[in-house]
Amino acid sequence: MNQLKKIDKKIFYLIQKEKKRQSEVLEMIPSENFTSLAVRQAMGSILTNKYSEGYPKKRYYGGNNIIDEIETLAQERAKKLFKVPYANVQPYSGSPANLAVYLATCKPKDIVMGQHLFAGGHLTHGFKVSATGIFYKTVQYSIKDILTDDDLFDYQEIRKMAFQYRPKLFWVGATAYPLKFHYEKFACIADEVGAYLVADIAHIAGLIVGGVHPSPVPYVHIITTTTHKTLRGPRGAIIMITKKGLKKDPDLPRKIDSAVFPGLGGGPHNHQTAAIAVALKEASSISFKKYAAQIVKNAKVLAEELKKFKYKLIGNGTQNHLILMDLTDSLGSGAGVLAQEALDIAGITVNKNTIPGEKFSPFYPSGIRLGTPALTTRGMKEKEMKKIAFWINQVLNEINAFRLPADKNKIHLYLKNFKKVISQNKKLKQIKKEIKKFCLQFPIP
C-alpha cells in the first residue's frame, strides 16, 4: 500500500479507516464476509489491465491466451465444485446475473414467478421497482406465518398460482429466509407447468458446497449465485446450468452466454475472474467444510440465545447462516431502522429488513437481518455467540422507549431526533468499547 499512500493519501487513509472499522466491529450482515489475502491479491492484480470481450478462444481482442486459461480454470472449478456441466463466471454481480437469466429464457412481458421481497425474496425475482418487475409480468408468492415441518412455504398455494398464471420462469431462493429450501417441492410445481426453474443460491452457496445445505442441482434447470457471501470470494457472480437444464433446453449454454455478453455486459473483469477461481479452490478444501458447518452452528446458538430474551424470530430460529428478527412485538412496527442505528453505534453492524406481513415500507421495516459468516471467518464460535446475543439485547433495551410514528410525514423528523439522542447514549458507548476490545482478539484475514 506504500505506492497508494504516496500517490493518493486521501484514498489511502480512507481505506485504512475502513480497515480499522471492520476490525473493531461485529460485522453481522449475512451477505457480507471477509475474503482471504490471496483473493484480494488476485483482485488487485495487473489482470485489471486487459480487455477480453467474448469467451475463451472466441475473443474480440488479441493477447488473451493467458486470460483464456484463467477464465477456463474458473469455469472448471465451478463445474467441479457444484457438480454441474456448465458455468459462466463473467457476470459482474448477482443482479446482472439474474437479469441475464431473464434475457436468456424470456421475452418482455412473459410471466415470471418469484418469492415476494417482503417475504424474504430478492428484488430481482420480480419485485415491482426492479427492472425484472418492470419489463416482465411478475407473480410473487409469500410465506406462512406459522412454521410447519421446518418449512414456511405453502406449496398448495404456490401450485395454485403457478397453474393460474403459467410462468415461463420460476425462481426459488431468497435474501432473508432462515430455513432450508426443499427444492424438490418447487421442482414438482415448475415441471407441471413447464417453467424454467432457477435456484438463486447467492446466500447459501458456501453452505451448499460445504455440505450443510441441500443442493438444488438435481432439481432445477439453472443456478445463479454471487461469490462474496458464504462462498467467501470477491464480489462477483456465476450462472450455472444443470443436466436437467440441458435436457430441457440443449441450447441453454449459448443463450446464457449471449445474454451475459453481448446482451448485458462488456469486457469481463479479469481480476475478478481470477479471484473467483481462487475462492473456488479455497471452497473445495476440507477446512472450508468445517467453516461452513461452524457458520450454521454459530447461527443456531445465536438464535437460541436471542429467543431466551423473548425476541420473535421468523421461522422460530435458523437452519442456515442468517436470522430474521421481527421487532414488532418488542419495539413496534418500523423498528428495524431504529435497531440498526442503535446497534451500529454500539459496534454491531446489521441491516434493517422487511418481515412477512410488513406494515411499513422497506425504508422503515419492522425487522433486522443478521448472520454469522463474517464472525465465523474471524474464528468466533458458540461461546462468542452467547456474548454477542447478550450485547444485542442490551442495545435493544436502550431503545425500548422509542416508537416510530405511524404517520410517514413525521418519520423523517423523528429519526433525526432519535439519532441525535441515541448517539449520546452512555450505555451504547460503553458497549462499543467492550466490543472493540473483544473484536481485536479475532483479527480479520
Coordinates of C-alpha atoms in Angstrom, one line a residue:
M1 CA 0.0 0.0 0.0
N2 CA 3.0 2.3 0.1
Q3 CA 2.6 3.4 -3.5
L4 CA -1.1 4.2 -2.9
K5 CA -0.1 6.3 0.1
K6 CA 2.4 8.1 -2.0
I7 CA 0.1 8.8 -4.9
D8 CA -3.3 9.4 -3.1
K9 CA -3.1 9.9 0.6
K10 CA -6.8 10.7 1.0
I11 CA -7.9 7.3 -0.5
F12 CA -5.1 5.5 1.4
Y13 CA -6.3 6.9 4.7
L14 CA -9.9 6.2 4.0
I15 CA -9.1 2.6 3.2
Q16 CA -7.1 2.4 6.5
K17 CA -10.1 3.9 8.3
E18 CA -12.4 1.3 6.8
K19 CA -10.0 -1.5 7.7
K20 CA -9.9 -0.2 11.3
R21 CA -13.7 -0.1 11.3
Q22 CA -14.1 -3.6 10.1
S23 CA -11.5 -4.8 12.7
E24 CA -13.3 -3.2 15.6
V25 CA -16.9 -4.0 15.0
L26 CA -19.1 -7.1 14.7
E27 CA -19.9 -7.4 11.0
M28 CA -23.2 -9.3 11.2
I29 CA -24.9 -8.5 7.8
P30 CA -25.3 -12.1 6.5
S31 CA -24.4 -11.1 2.9
E32 CA -21.0 -9.8 4.0
N33 CA -17.8 -11.7 4.6
F34 CA -14.0 -11.3 4.8
T35 CA -12.0 -12.6 1.8
S36 CA -8.6 -14.2 2.2
L37 CA -5.5 -12.2 1.4
A38 CA -5.0 -14.5 -1.7
V39 CA -8.4 -13.4 -3.1
R40 CA -7.6 -9.7 -2.5
Q41 CA -4.2 -10.1 -4.2
A42 CA -5.9 -11.6 -7.3
M43 CA -8.4 -8.7 -7.2
G44 CA -5.6 -6.1 -7.1
S45 CA -3.5 -7.7 -9.8
I46 CA -2.5 -6.5 -13.3
L47 CA -5.3 -8.6 -14.8
T48 CA -7.4 -5.5 -14.5
N49 CA -5.5 -4.0 -17.4
K50 CA -6.8 -6.4 -20.0
Y51 CA -9.8 -6.2 -22.2
S52 CA -11.3 -9.6 -23.1
E53 CA -14.8 -9.2 -24.6
G54 CA -16.1 -12.6 -25.6
Y55 CA -15.3 -16.0 -24.2
P56 CA -12.2 -18.3 -24.1
K57 CA -10.9 -18.9 -27.7
K58 CA -13.6 -16.5 -29.0
R59 CA -12.4 -13.0 -28.1
Y60 CA -12.7 -9.7 -29.9
Y61 CA -9.3 -8.6 -28.8
G62 CA -5.8 -10.1 -29.2
G63 CA -3.4 -11.0 -26.4
N64 CA -5.9 -13.1 -24.4
N65 CA -4.3 -16.5 -24.4
I66 CA -3.4 -16.3 -20.6
I67 CA -6.8 -14.7 -19.8
D68 CA -8.4 -17.6 -21.6
E69 CA -6.6 -20.0 -19.2
I70 CA -7.7 -18.1 -16.2
E71 CA -11.4 -18.0 -17.2
T72 CA -11.4 -21.6 -18.2
L73 CA -9.8 -22.6 -14.9
A74 CA -12.5 -20.6 -13.0
Q75 CA -15.3 -22.3 -15.1
E76 CA -13.8 -25.8 -14.5
R77 CA -13.5 -25.2 -10.8
A78 CA -17.1 -24.0 -10.6
K79 CA -18.4 -27.0 -12.5
K80 CA -16.4 -29.5 -10.3
L81 CA -17.4 -27.8 -7.0
F82 CA -21.1 -27.5 -7.8
K83 CA -21.3 -30.7 -9.9
V84 CA -22.8 -29.0 -13.0
P85 CA -21.9 -29.3 -16.7
Y86 CA -21.8 -25.6 -17.5
A87 CA -20.7 -22.4 -15.7
N88 CA -20.4 -18.8 -16.8
V89 CA -18.2 -16.8 -14.5
Q90 CA -18.4 -13.4 -16.2
P91 CA -21.4 -11.7 -14.5
Y92 CA -20.3 -8.6 -12.6
S93 CA -22.6 -9.3 -9.7
G94 CA -25.7 -11.1 -8.7
S95 CA -28.4 -8.8 -10.1
P96 CA -26.9 -8.7 -13.6
A97 CA -26.5 -12.5 -13.4
N98 CA -30.2 -12.9 -12.6
L99 CA -31.2 -10.4 -15.3
A100 CA -29.2 -12.5 -17.8
V101 CA -31.3 -15.5 -17.0
Y102 CA -34.4 -13.5 -17.9
L103 CA -32.8 -12.4 -21.1
A104 CA -31.9 -16.0 -22.0
T105 CA -35.2 -17.6 -21.2
C106 CA -37.9 -15.0 -21.6
K107 CA -39.3 -12.2 -23.8
P108 CA -40.5 -8.9 -22.4
K109 CA -43.9 -9.3 -20.7
D110 CA -43.5 -13.0 -20.2
I111 CA -44.9 -14.2 -16.9
V112 CA -42.4 -14.9 -14.1
M113 CA -42.9 -16.2 -10.5
G114 CA -40.7 -15.5 -7.5
Q115 CA -40.7 -15.0 -3.8
H116 CA -42.0 -11.6 -2.6
L117 CA -39.5 -9.1 -1.3
F118 CA -41.5 -8.7 2.0
A119 CA -41.4 -12.5 2.4
G120 CA -37.6 -12.6 2.2
G121 CA -37.2 -12.7 -1.6
H122 CA -34.9 -10.7 -3.7
L123 CA -35.5 -7.5 -5.8
T124 CA -34.5 -9.3 -9.0
H125 CA -37.1 -12.1 -8.5
G126 CA -39.8 -9.8 -9.9
F127 CA -40.3 -7.0 -7.4
K128 CA -42.2 -4.0 -8.8
V129 CA -39.3 -1.5 -8.6
S130 CA -36.8 -3.8 -10.2
A131 CA -36.2 -3.9 -14.0
T132 CA -37.4 -7.6 -13.6
G133 CA -40.7 -6.3 -12.3
I134 CA -41.0 -3.6 -14.9
F135 CA -40.2 -5.5 -18.1
Y136 CA -41.8 -8.8 -17.2
K137 CA -45.2 -9.7 -15.8
T138 CA -44.4 -11.0 -12.3
V139 CA -46.4 -13.0 -9.8
Q140 CA -45.0 -13.2 -6.3
Y141 CA -45.6 -15.9 -3.7
S142 CA -45.3 -15.4 0.0
I143 CA -44.6 -17.5 3.1
K144 CA -46.7 -18.7 6.0
D145 CA -46.8 -17.0 9.4
I146 CA -46.7 -20.4 11.2
L147 CA -43.8 -22.8 11.0
T148 CA -44.9 -26.3 9.9
D149 CA -42.5 -29.2 9.2
D150 CA -39.5 -26.8 9.3
D151 CA -40.9 -25.0 6.3
L152 CA -42.7 -21.7 5.7
F153 CA -43.9 -22.2 2.2
D154 CA -47.5 -23.1 1.3
Y155 CA -46.9 -25.3 -1.7
Q156 CA -50.6 -25.8 -2.4
E157 CA -51.0 -22.1 -2.7
I158 CA -47.8 -21.7 -4.9
R159 CA -49.0 -24.6 -7.1
K160 CA -52.4 -22.9 -7.5
M161 CA -50.7 -19.7 -8.5
A162 CA -48.5 -21.5 -11.0
F163 CA -51.4 -23.2 -12.7
Q164 CA -53.3 -19.9 -12.8
Y165 CA -50.6 -17.8 -14.3
R166 CA -48.4 -20.4 -16.1
P167 CA -45.0 -18.7 -15.6
K168 CA -42.2 -19.1 -18.1
L169 CA -39.6 -18.6 -15.4
F170 CA -39.9 -19.7 -11.8
W171 CA -37.4 -18.5 -9.1
V172 CA -36.6 -20.3 -5.8
G173 CA -34.2 -18.6 -3.5
A174 CA -34.2 -15.7 -1.1
T175 CA -32.2 -13.0 0.6
A176 CA -33.8 -13.2 4.0
Y177 CA -35.1 -16.8 4.5
P178 CA -33.7 -18.5 7.6
L179 CA -34.6 -22.1 6.8
K180 CA -33.5 -24.8 4.3
F181 CA -35.1 -24.9 0.8
H182 CA -36.9 -28.0 -0.3
Y183 CA -36.0 -27.7 -4.0
E184 CA -37.8 -31.0 -4.9
K185 CA -41.1 -29.5 -3.9
F186 CA -40.6 -26.4 -6.1
A187 CA -39.4 -28.7 -9.0
C188 CA -42.7 -30.6 -8.9
I189 CA -44.7 -27.5 -9.4
A190 CA -42.4 -25.9 -12.1
D191 CA -42.3 -29.2 -14.1
E192 CA -46.1 -29.4 -14.0
V193 CA -46.4 -26.0 -15.7
G194 CA -43.3 -26.4 -17.9
A195 CA -41.4 -23.5 -16.4
Y196 CA -37.7 -23.0 -16.2
L197 CA -36.8 -23.4 -12.5
V198 CA -33.9 -21.2 -11.3
A199 CA -32.3 -21.5 -7.9
D200 CA -30.7 -18.3 -6.6
I201 CA -28.2 -19.6 -4.1
A202 CA -26.4 -16.3 -3.6
H203 CA -26.7 -16.5 0.2
I204 CA -26.2 -20.2 0.7
A205 CA -23.6 -21.2 -2.0
G206 CA -20.9 -21.8 0.6
L207 CA -23.2 -23.8 2.8
I208 CA -24.2 -26.0 -0.2
V209 CA -20.6 -26.8 -1.2
G210 CA -19.8 -27.2 2.5
G211 CA -22.4 -29.9 2.8
V212 CA -24.6 -28.2 5.3
H213 CA -27.5 -27.2 3.0
P214 CA -29.2 -29.3 0.3
S215 CA -28.1 -28.7 -3.3
P216 CA -30.6 -27.7 -5.9
V217 CA -28.6 -29.3 -8.7
P218 CA -30.7 -32.4 -9.2
Y219 CA -34.0 -30.4 -9.3
V220 CA -33.5 -27.1 -11.1
H221 CA -32.5 -26.1 -14.6
I222 CA -30.4 -23.0 -13.8
I223 CA -28.5 -21.8 -10.8
T224 CA -27.3 -18.3 -10.1
T225 CA -25.0 -17.3 -7.2
T226 CA -22.9 -14.4 -6.0
T227 CA -19.4 -15.3 -4.9
H228 CA -18.9 -12.9 -2.0
K229 CA -21.3 -14.1 0.7
T230 CA -20.9 -17.6 2.3
L231 CA -18.6 -18.6 -0.6
R232 CA -16.2 -16.0 0.8
G233 CA -14.8 -14.8 -2.5
P234 CA -14.7 -11.4 -4.4
R235 CA -17.8 -9.5 -5.4
G236 CA -18.9 -11.3 -8.5
A237 CA -21.4 -14.0 -9.7
I238 CA -21.7 -17.3 -11.5
I239 CA -24.5 -18.7 -13.7
M240 CA -24.7 -22.5 -13.9
I241 CA -26.8 -25.0 -15.9
T242 CA -27.6 -28.4 -14.6
K243 CA -28.0 -31.7 -16.5
K244 CA -31.7 -31.3 -16.1
G245 CA -31.4 -27.8 -17.7
L246 CA -29.6 -29.2 -20.7
K247 CA -32.2 -31.9 -21.1
K248 CA -34.9 -29.3 -21.1
D249 CA -33.1 -27.0 -23.5
P250 CA -29.8 -28.1 -25.0
D251 CA -29.3 -24.5 -26.3
L252 CA -29.3 -23.0 -22.8
P253 CA -25.5 -22.6 -22.6
R254 CA -25.4 -20.5 -25.8
K255 CA -28.4 -18.5 -24.6
I256 CA -26.9 -17.7 -21.3
D257 CA -23.5 -16.8 -22.8
S258 CA -25.2 -14.5 -25.3
A259 CA -27.3 -12.9 -22.5
V260 CA -24.2 -12.2 -20.4
F261 CA -22.2 -10.9 -23.4
P262 CA -23.2 -9.1 -25.6
G263 CA -26.6 -8.9 -24.1
L264 CA -25.8 -7.2 -20.8
G265 CA -22.1 -6.9 -20.3
G266 CA -18.9 -5.7 -21.9
G267 CA -15.4 -6.9 -21.2
P268 CA -15.2 -9.2 -18.3
H269 CA -13.4 -8.1 -15.1
N270 CA -10.4 -10.5 -15.4
H271 CA -9.1 -9.7 -12.0
Q272 CA -12.5 -10.6 -10.6
T273 CA -12.5 -13.9 -12.6
A274 CA -9.1 -14.8 -11.2
A275 CA -10.2 -14.0 -7.6
I276 CA -13.3 -16.2 -8.1
A277 CA -11.1 -19.0 -9.2
V278 CA -9.0 -18.6 -6.0
A279 CA -12.1 -18.6 -3.9
L280 CA -13.5 -21.7 -5.6
K281 CA -10.2 -23.5 -4.9
E282 CA -10.4 -22.5 -1.2
A283 CA -14.0 -23.6 -1.1
S284 CA -13.0 -27.1 -2.2
S285 CA -10.8 -27.7 0.9
I286 CA -11.7 -29.8 4.0
S287 CA -11.2 -26.7 6.1
F288 CA -13.9 -24.9 4.2
K289 CA -16.4 -27.7 5.0
K290 CA -15.6 -27.2 8.7
Y291 CA -16.0 -23.5 8.3
A292 CA -19.5 -23.9 6.6
A293 CA -20.6 -26.2 9.4
Q294 CA -19.4 -23.7 12.1
I295 CA -21.4 -20.9 10.4
V296 CA -24.6 -22.9 10.9
K297 CA -23.7 -23.9 14.5
N298 CA -23.0 -20.3 15.4
A299 CA -26.2 -19.1 13.8
K300 CA -28.3 -21.7 15.7
V301 CA -26.7 -20.8 19.1
L302 CA -27.2 -17.1 18.4
A303 CA -30.8 -17.7 17.5
E304 CA -31.5 -19.8 20.7
E305 CA -29.9 -17.1 22.9
L306 CA -32.0 -14.3 21.3
K307 CA -35.1 -16.4 21.9
K308 CA -34.2 -16.6 25.6
F309 CA -34.5 -12.8 25.6
K310 CA -38.1 -13.3 24.2
Y311 CA -37.3 -11.9 20.7
K312 CA -39.5 -13.2 17.9
L313 CA -37.6 -14.9 15.1
I314 CA -39.1 -15.7 11.7
G315 CA -39.1 -19.5 11.3
N316 CA -38.6 -19.7 15.1
G317 CA -34.8 -19.8 14.6
T318 CA -32.5 -20.7 11.7
Q319 CA -31.2 -23.6 9.7
N320 CA -28.6 -21.7 7.8
H321 CA -26.4 -18.6 8.3
L322 CA -29.0 -15.9 8.9
I323 CA -31.6 -14.8 11.5
L324 CA -34.5 -12.6 10.7
M325 CA -35.8 -10.8 13.9
D326 CA -39.3 -9.5 14.0
L327 CA -39.2 -6.5 16.3
T328 CA -42.9 -5.6 16.1
D329 CA -43.8 -7.1 19.5
S330 CA -40.8 -5.8 21.3
L331 CA -40.2 -2.4 19.7
G332 CA -43.2 -1.7 17.4
S333 CA -43.7 -1.6 13.6
G334 CA -40.9 0.0 11.7
A335 CA -38.4 -0.6 14.5
G336 CA -35.8 -2.1 12.2
V337 CA -34.4 1.3 11.3
L338 CA -34.1 2.2 15.0
A339 CA -32.4 -1.0 15.9
Q340 CA -30.0 -0.8 13.0
E341 CA -28.9 2.7 14.1
A342 CA -28.5 1.8 17.7
L343 CA -26.6 -1.4 17.0
D344 CA -24.3 0.5 14.7
I345 CA -23.4 3.0 17.3
A346 CA -22.6 0.1 19.7
G347 CA -20.3 -1.6 17.1
I348 CA -22.7 -4.2 15.8
T349 CA -23.4 -4.0 12.1
V350 CA -26.7 -5.4 10.9
N351 CA -29.3 -4.3 8.3
K352 CA -32.9 -3.3 8.7
N353 CA -35.2 -5.7 6.8
T354 CA -38.8 -6.3 5.9
I355 CA -40.7 -9.1 7.6
P356 CA -43.6 -11.3 6.4
G357 CA -46.8 -9.2 6.5
E358 CA -44.7 -6.0 6.7
K359 CA -46.8 -3.0 7.7
F360 CA -44.2 -0.4 6.9
S361 CA -42.0 0.2 3.9
P362 CA -38.6 -1.3 3.0
F363 CA -37.1 2.1 4.1
Y364 CA -38.6 1.7 7.6
P365 CA -39.1 -2.0 8.0
S366 CA -40.0 -3.9 11.2
G367 CA -37.2 -6.3 11.4
I368 CA -33.4 -6.7 11.3
R369 CA -31.4 -9.3 9.4
L370 CA -28.2 -10.7 11.0
G371 CA -25.9 -13.6 10.3
T372 CA -22.7 -15.4 11.2
P373 CA -20.5 -15.8 8.1
A374 CA -18.1 -12.9 8.8
L375 CA -17.9 -13.7 12.5
T376 CA -17.1 -17.3 11.8
T377 CA -14.3 -16.3 9.4
R378 CA -12.7 -14.5 12.3
G379 CA -12.7 -17.6 14.4
M380 CA -15.6 -17.0 16.6
K381 CA -17.6 -20.0 17.9
E382 CA -20.6 -20.9 20.1
K383 CA -19.2 -19.2 23.2
E384 CA -18.8 -15.9 21.4
M385 CA -22.3 -16.1 20.0
K386 CA -23.8 -16.1 23.5
K387 CA -21.8 -13.0 24.4
I388 CA -23.0 -11.3 21.2
A389 CA -26.6 -12.1 21.9
F390 CA -26.2 -10.5 25.3
W391 CA -24.9 -7.3 23.8
I392 CA -27.7 -7.2 21.2
N393 CA -30.3 -7.5 23.9
Q394 CA -28.6 -4.7 25.9
V395 CA -28.6 -2.4 22.9
L396 CA -32.2 -3.0 22.1
N397 CA -33.2 -2.4 25.7
E398 CA -31.7 1.0 25.4
I399 CA -34.2 2.0 22.7
N400 CA -37.3 0.4 24.3
A401 CA -38.9 3.8 24.9
F402 CA -38.8 4.8 21.2
R403 CA -41.5 4.0 18.7
L404 CA -41.5 5.0 15.0
P405 CA -44.6 7.2 14.2
A406 CA -47.3 5.6 12.1
D407 CA -47.6 8.9 10.1
K408 CA -45.0 8.7 7.4
N409 CA -44.8 12.5 7.2
K410 CA -43.5 12.6 10.8
I411 CA -40.9 9.8 10.4
H412 CA -38.0 11.9 9.0
L413 CA -38.0 14.4 11.9
Y414 CA -38.5 11.7 14.4
L415 CA -35.5 9.8 13.1
K416 CA -33.4 12.9 13.0
N417 CA -34.1 13.5 16.7
F418 CA -33.7 9.8 17.6
K419 CA -30.2 9.7 16.0
K420 CA -29.2 12.8 17.9
V421 CA -30.3 11.4 21.2
I422 CA -29.1 7.8 20.7
S423 CA -25.6 9.0 19.6
Q424 CA -25.1 10.3 23.1
N425 CA -26.2 7.2 24.9
K426 CA -23.6 6.3 27.5
K427 CA -24.6 2.6 27.6
L428 CA -24.1 2.2 23.9
K429 CA -20.7 3.9 24.1
Q430 CA -19.7 1.6 26.8
I431 CA -20.8 -1.5 24.8
K432 CA -18.9 -0.2 21.8
K433 CA -15.7 -0.1 23.9
E434 CA -16.3 -3.7 25.1
I435 CA -16.9 -4.9 21.5
K436 CA -13.8 -3.2 20.2
K437 CA -11.7 -4.9 22.8
F438 CA -13.5 -8.2 22.1
C439 CA -13.1 -7.9 18.3
L440 CA -9.4 -7.3 18.4
Q441 CA -8.9 -10.8 19.8
F442 CA -10.2 -12.1 16.5
P443 CA -8.2 -10.5 13.6
I444 CA -9.7 -10.2 10.2
P445 CA -7.8 -12.0 7.4

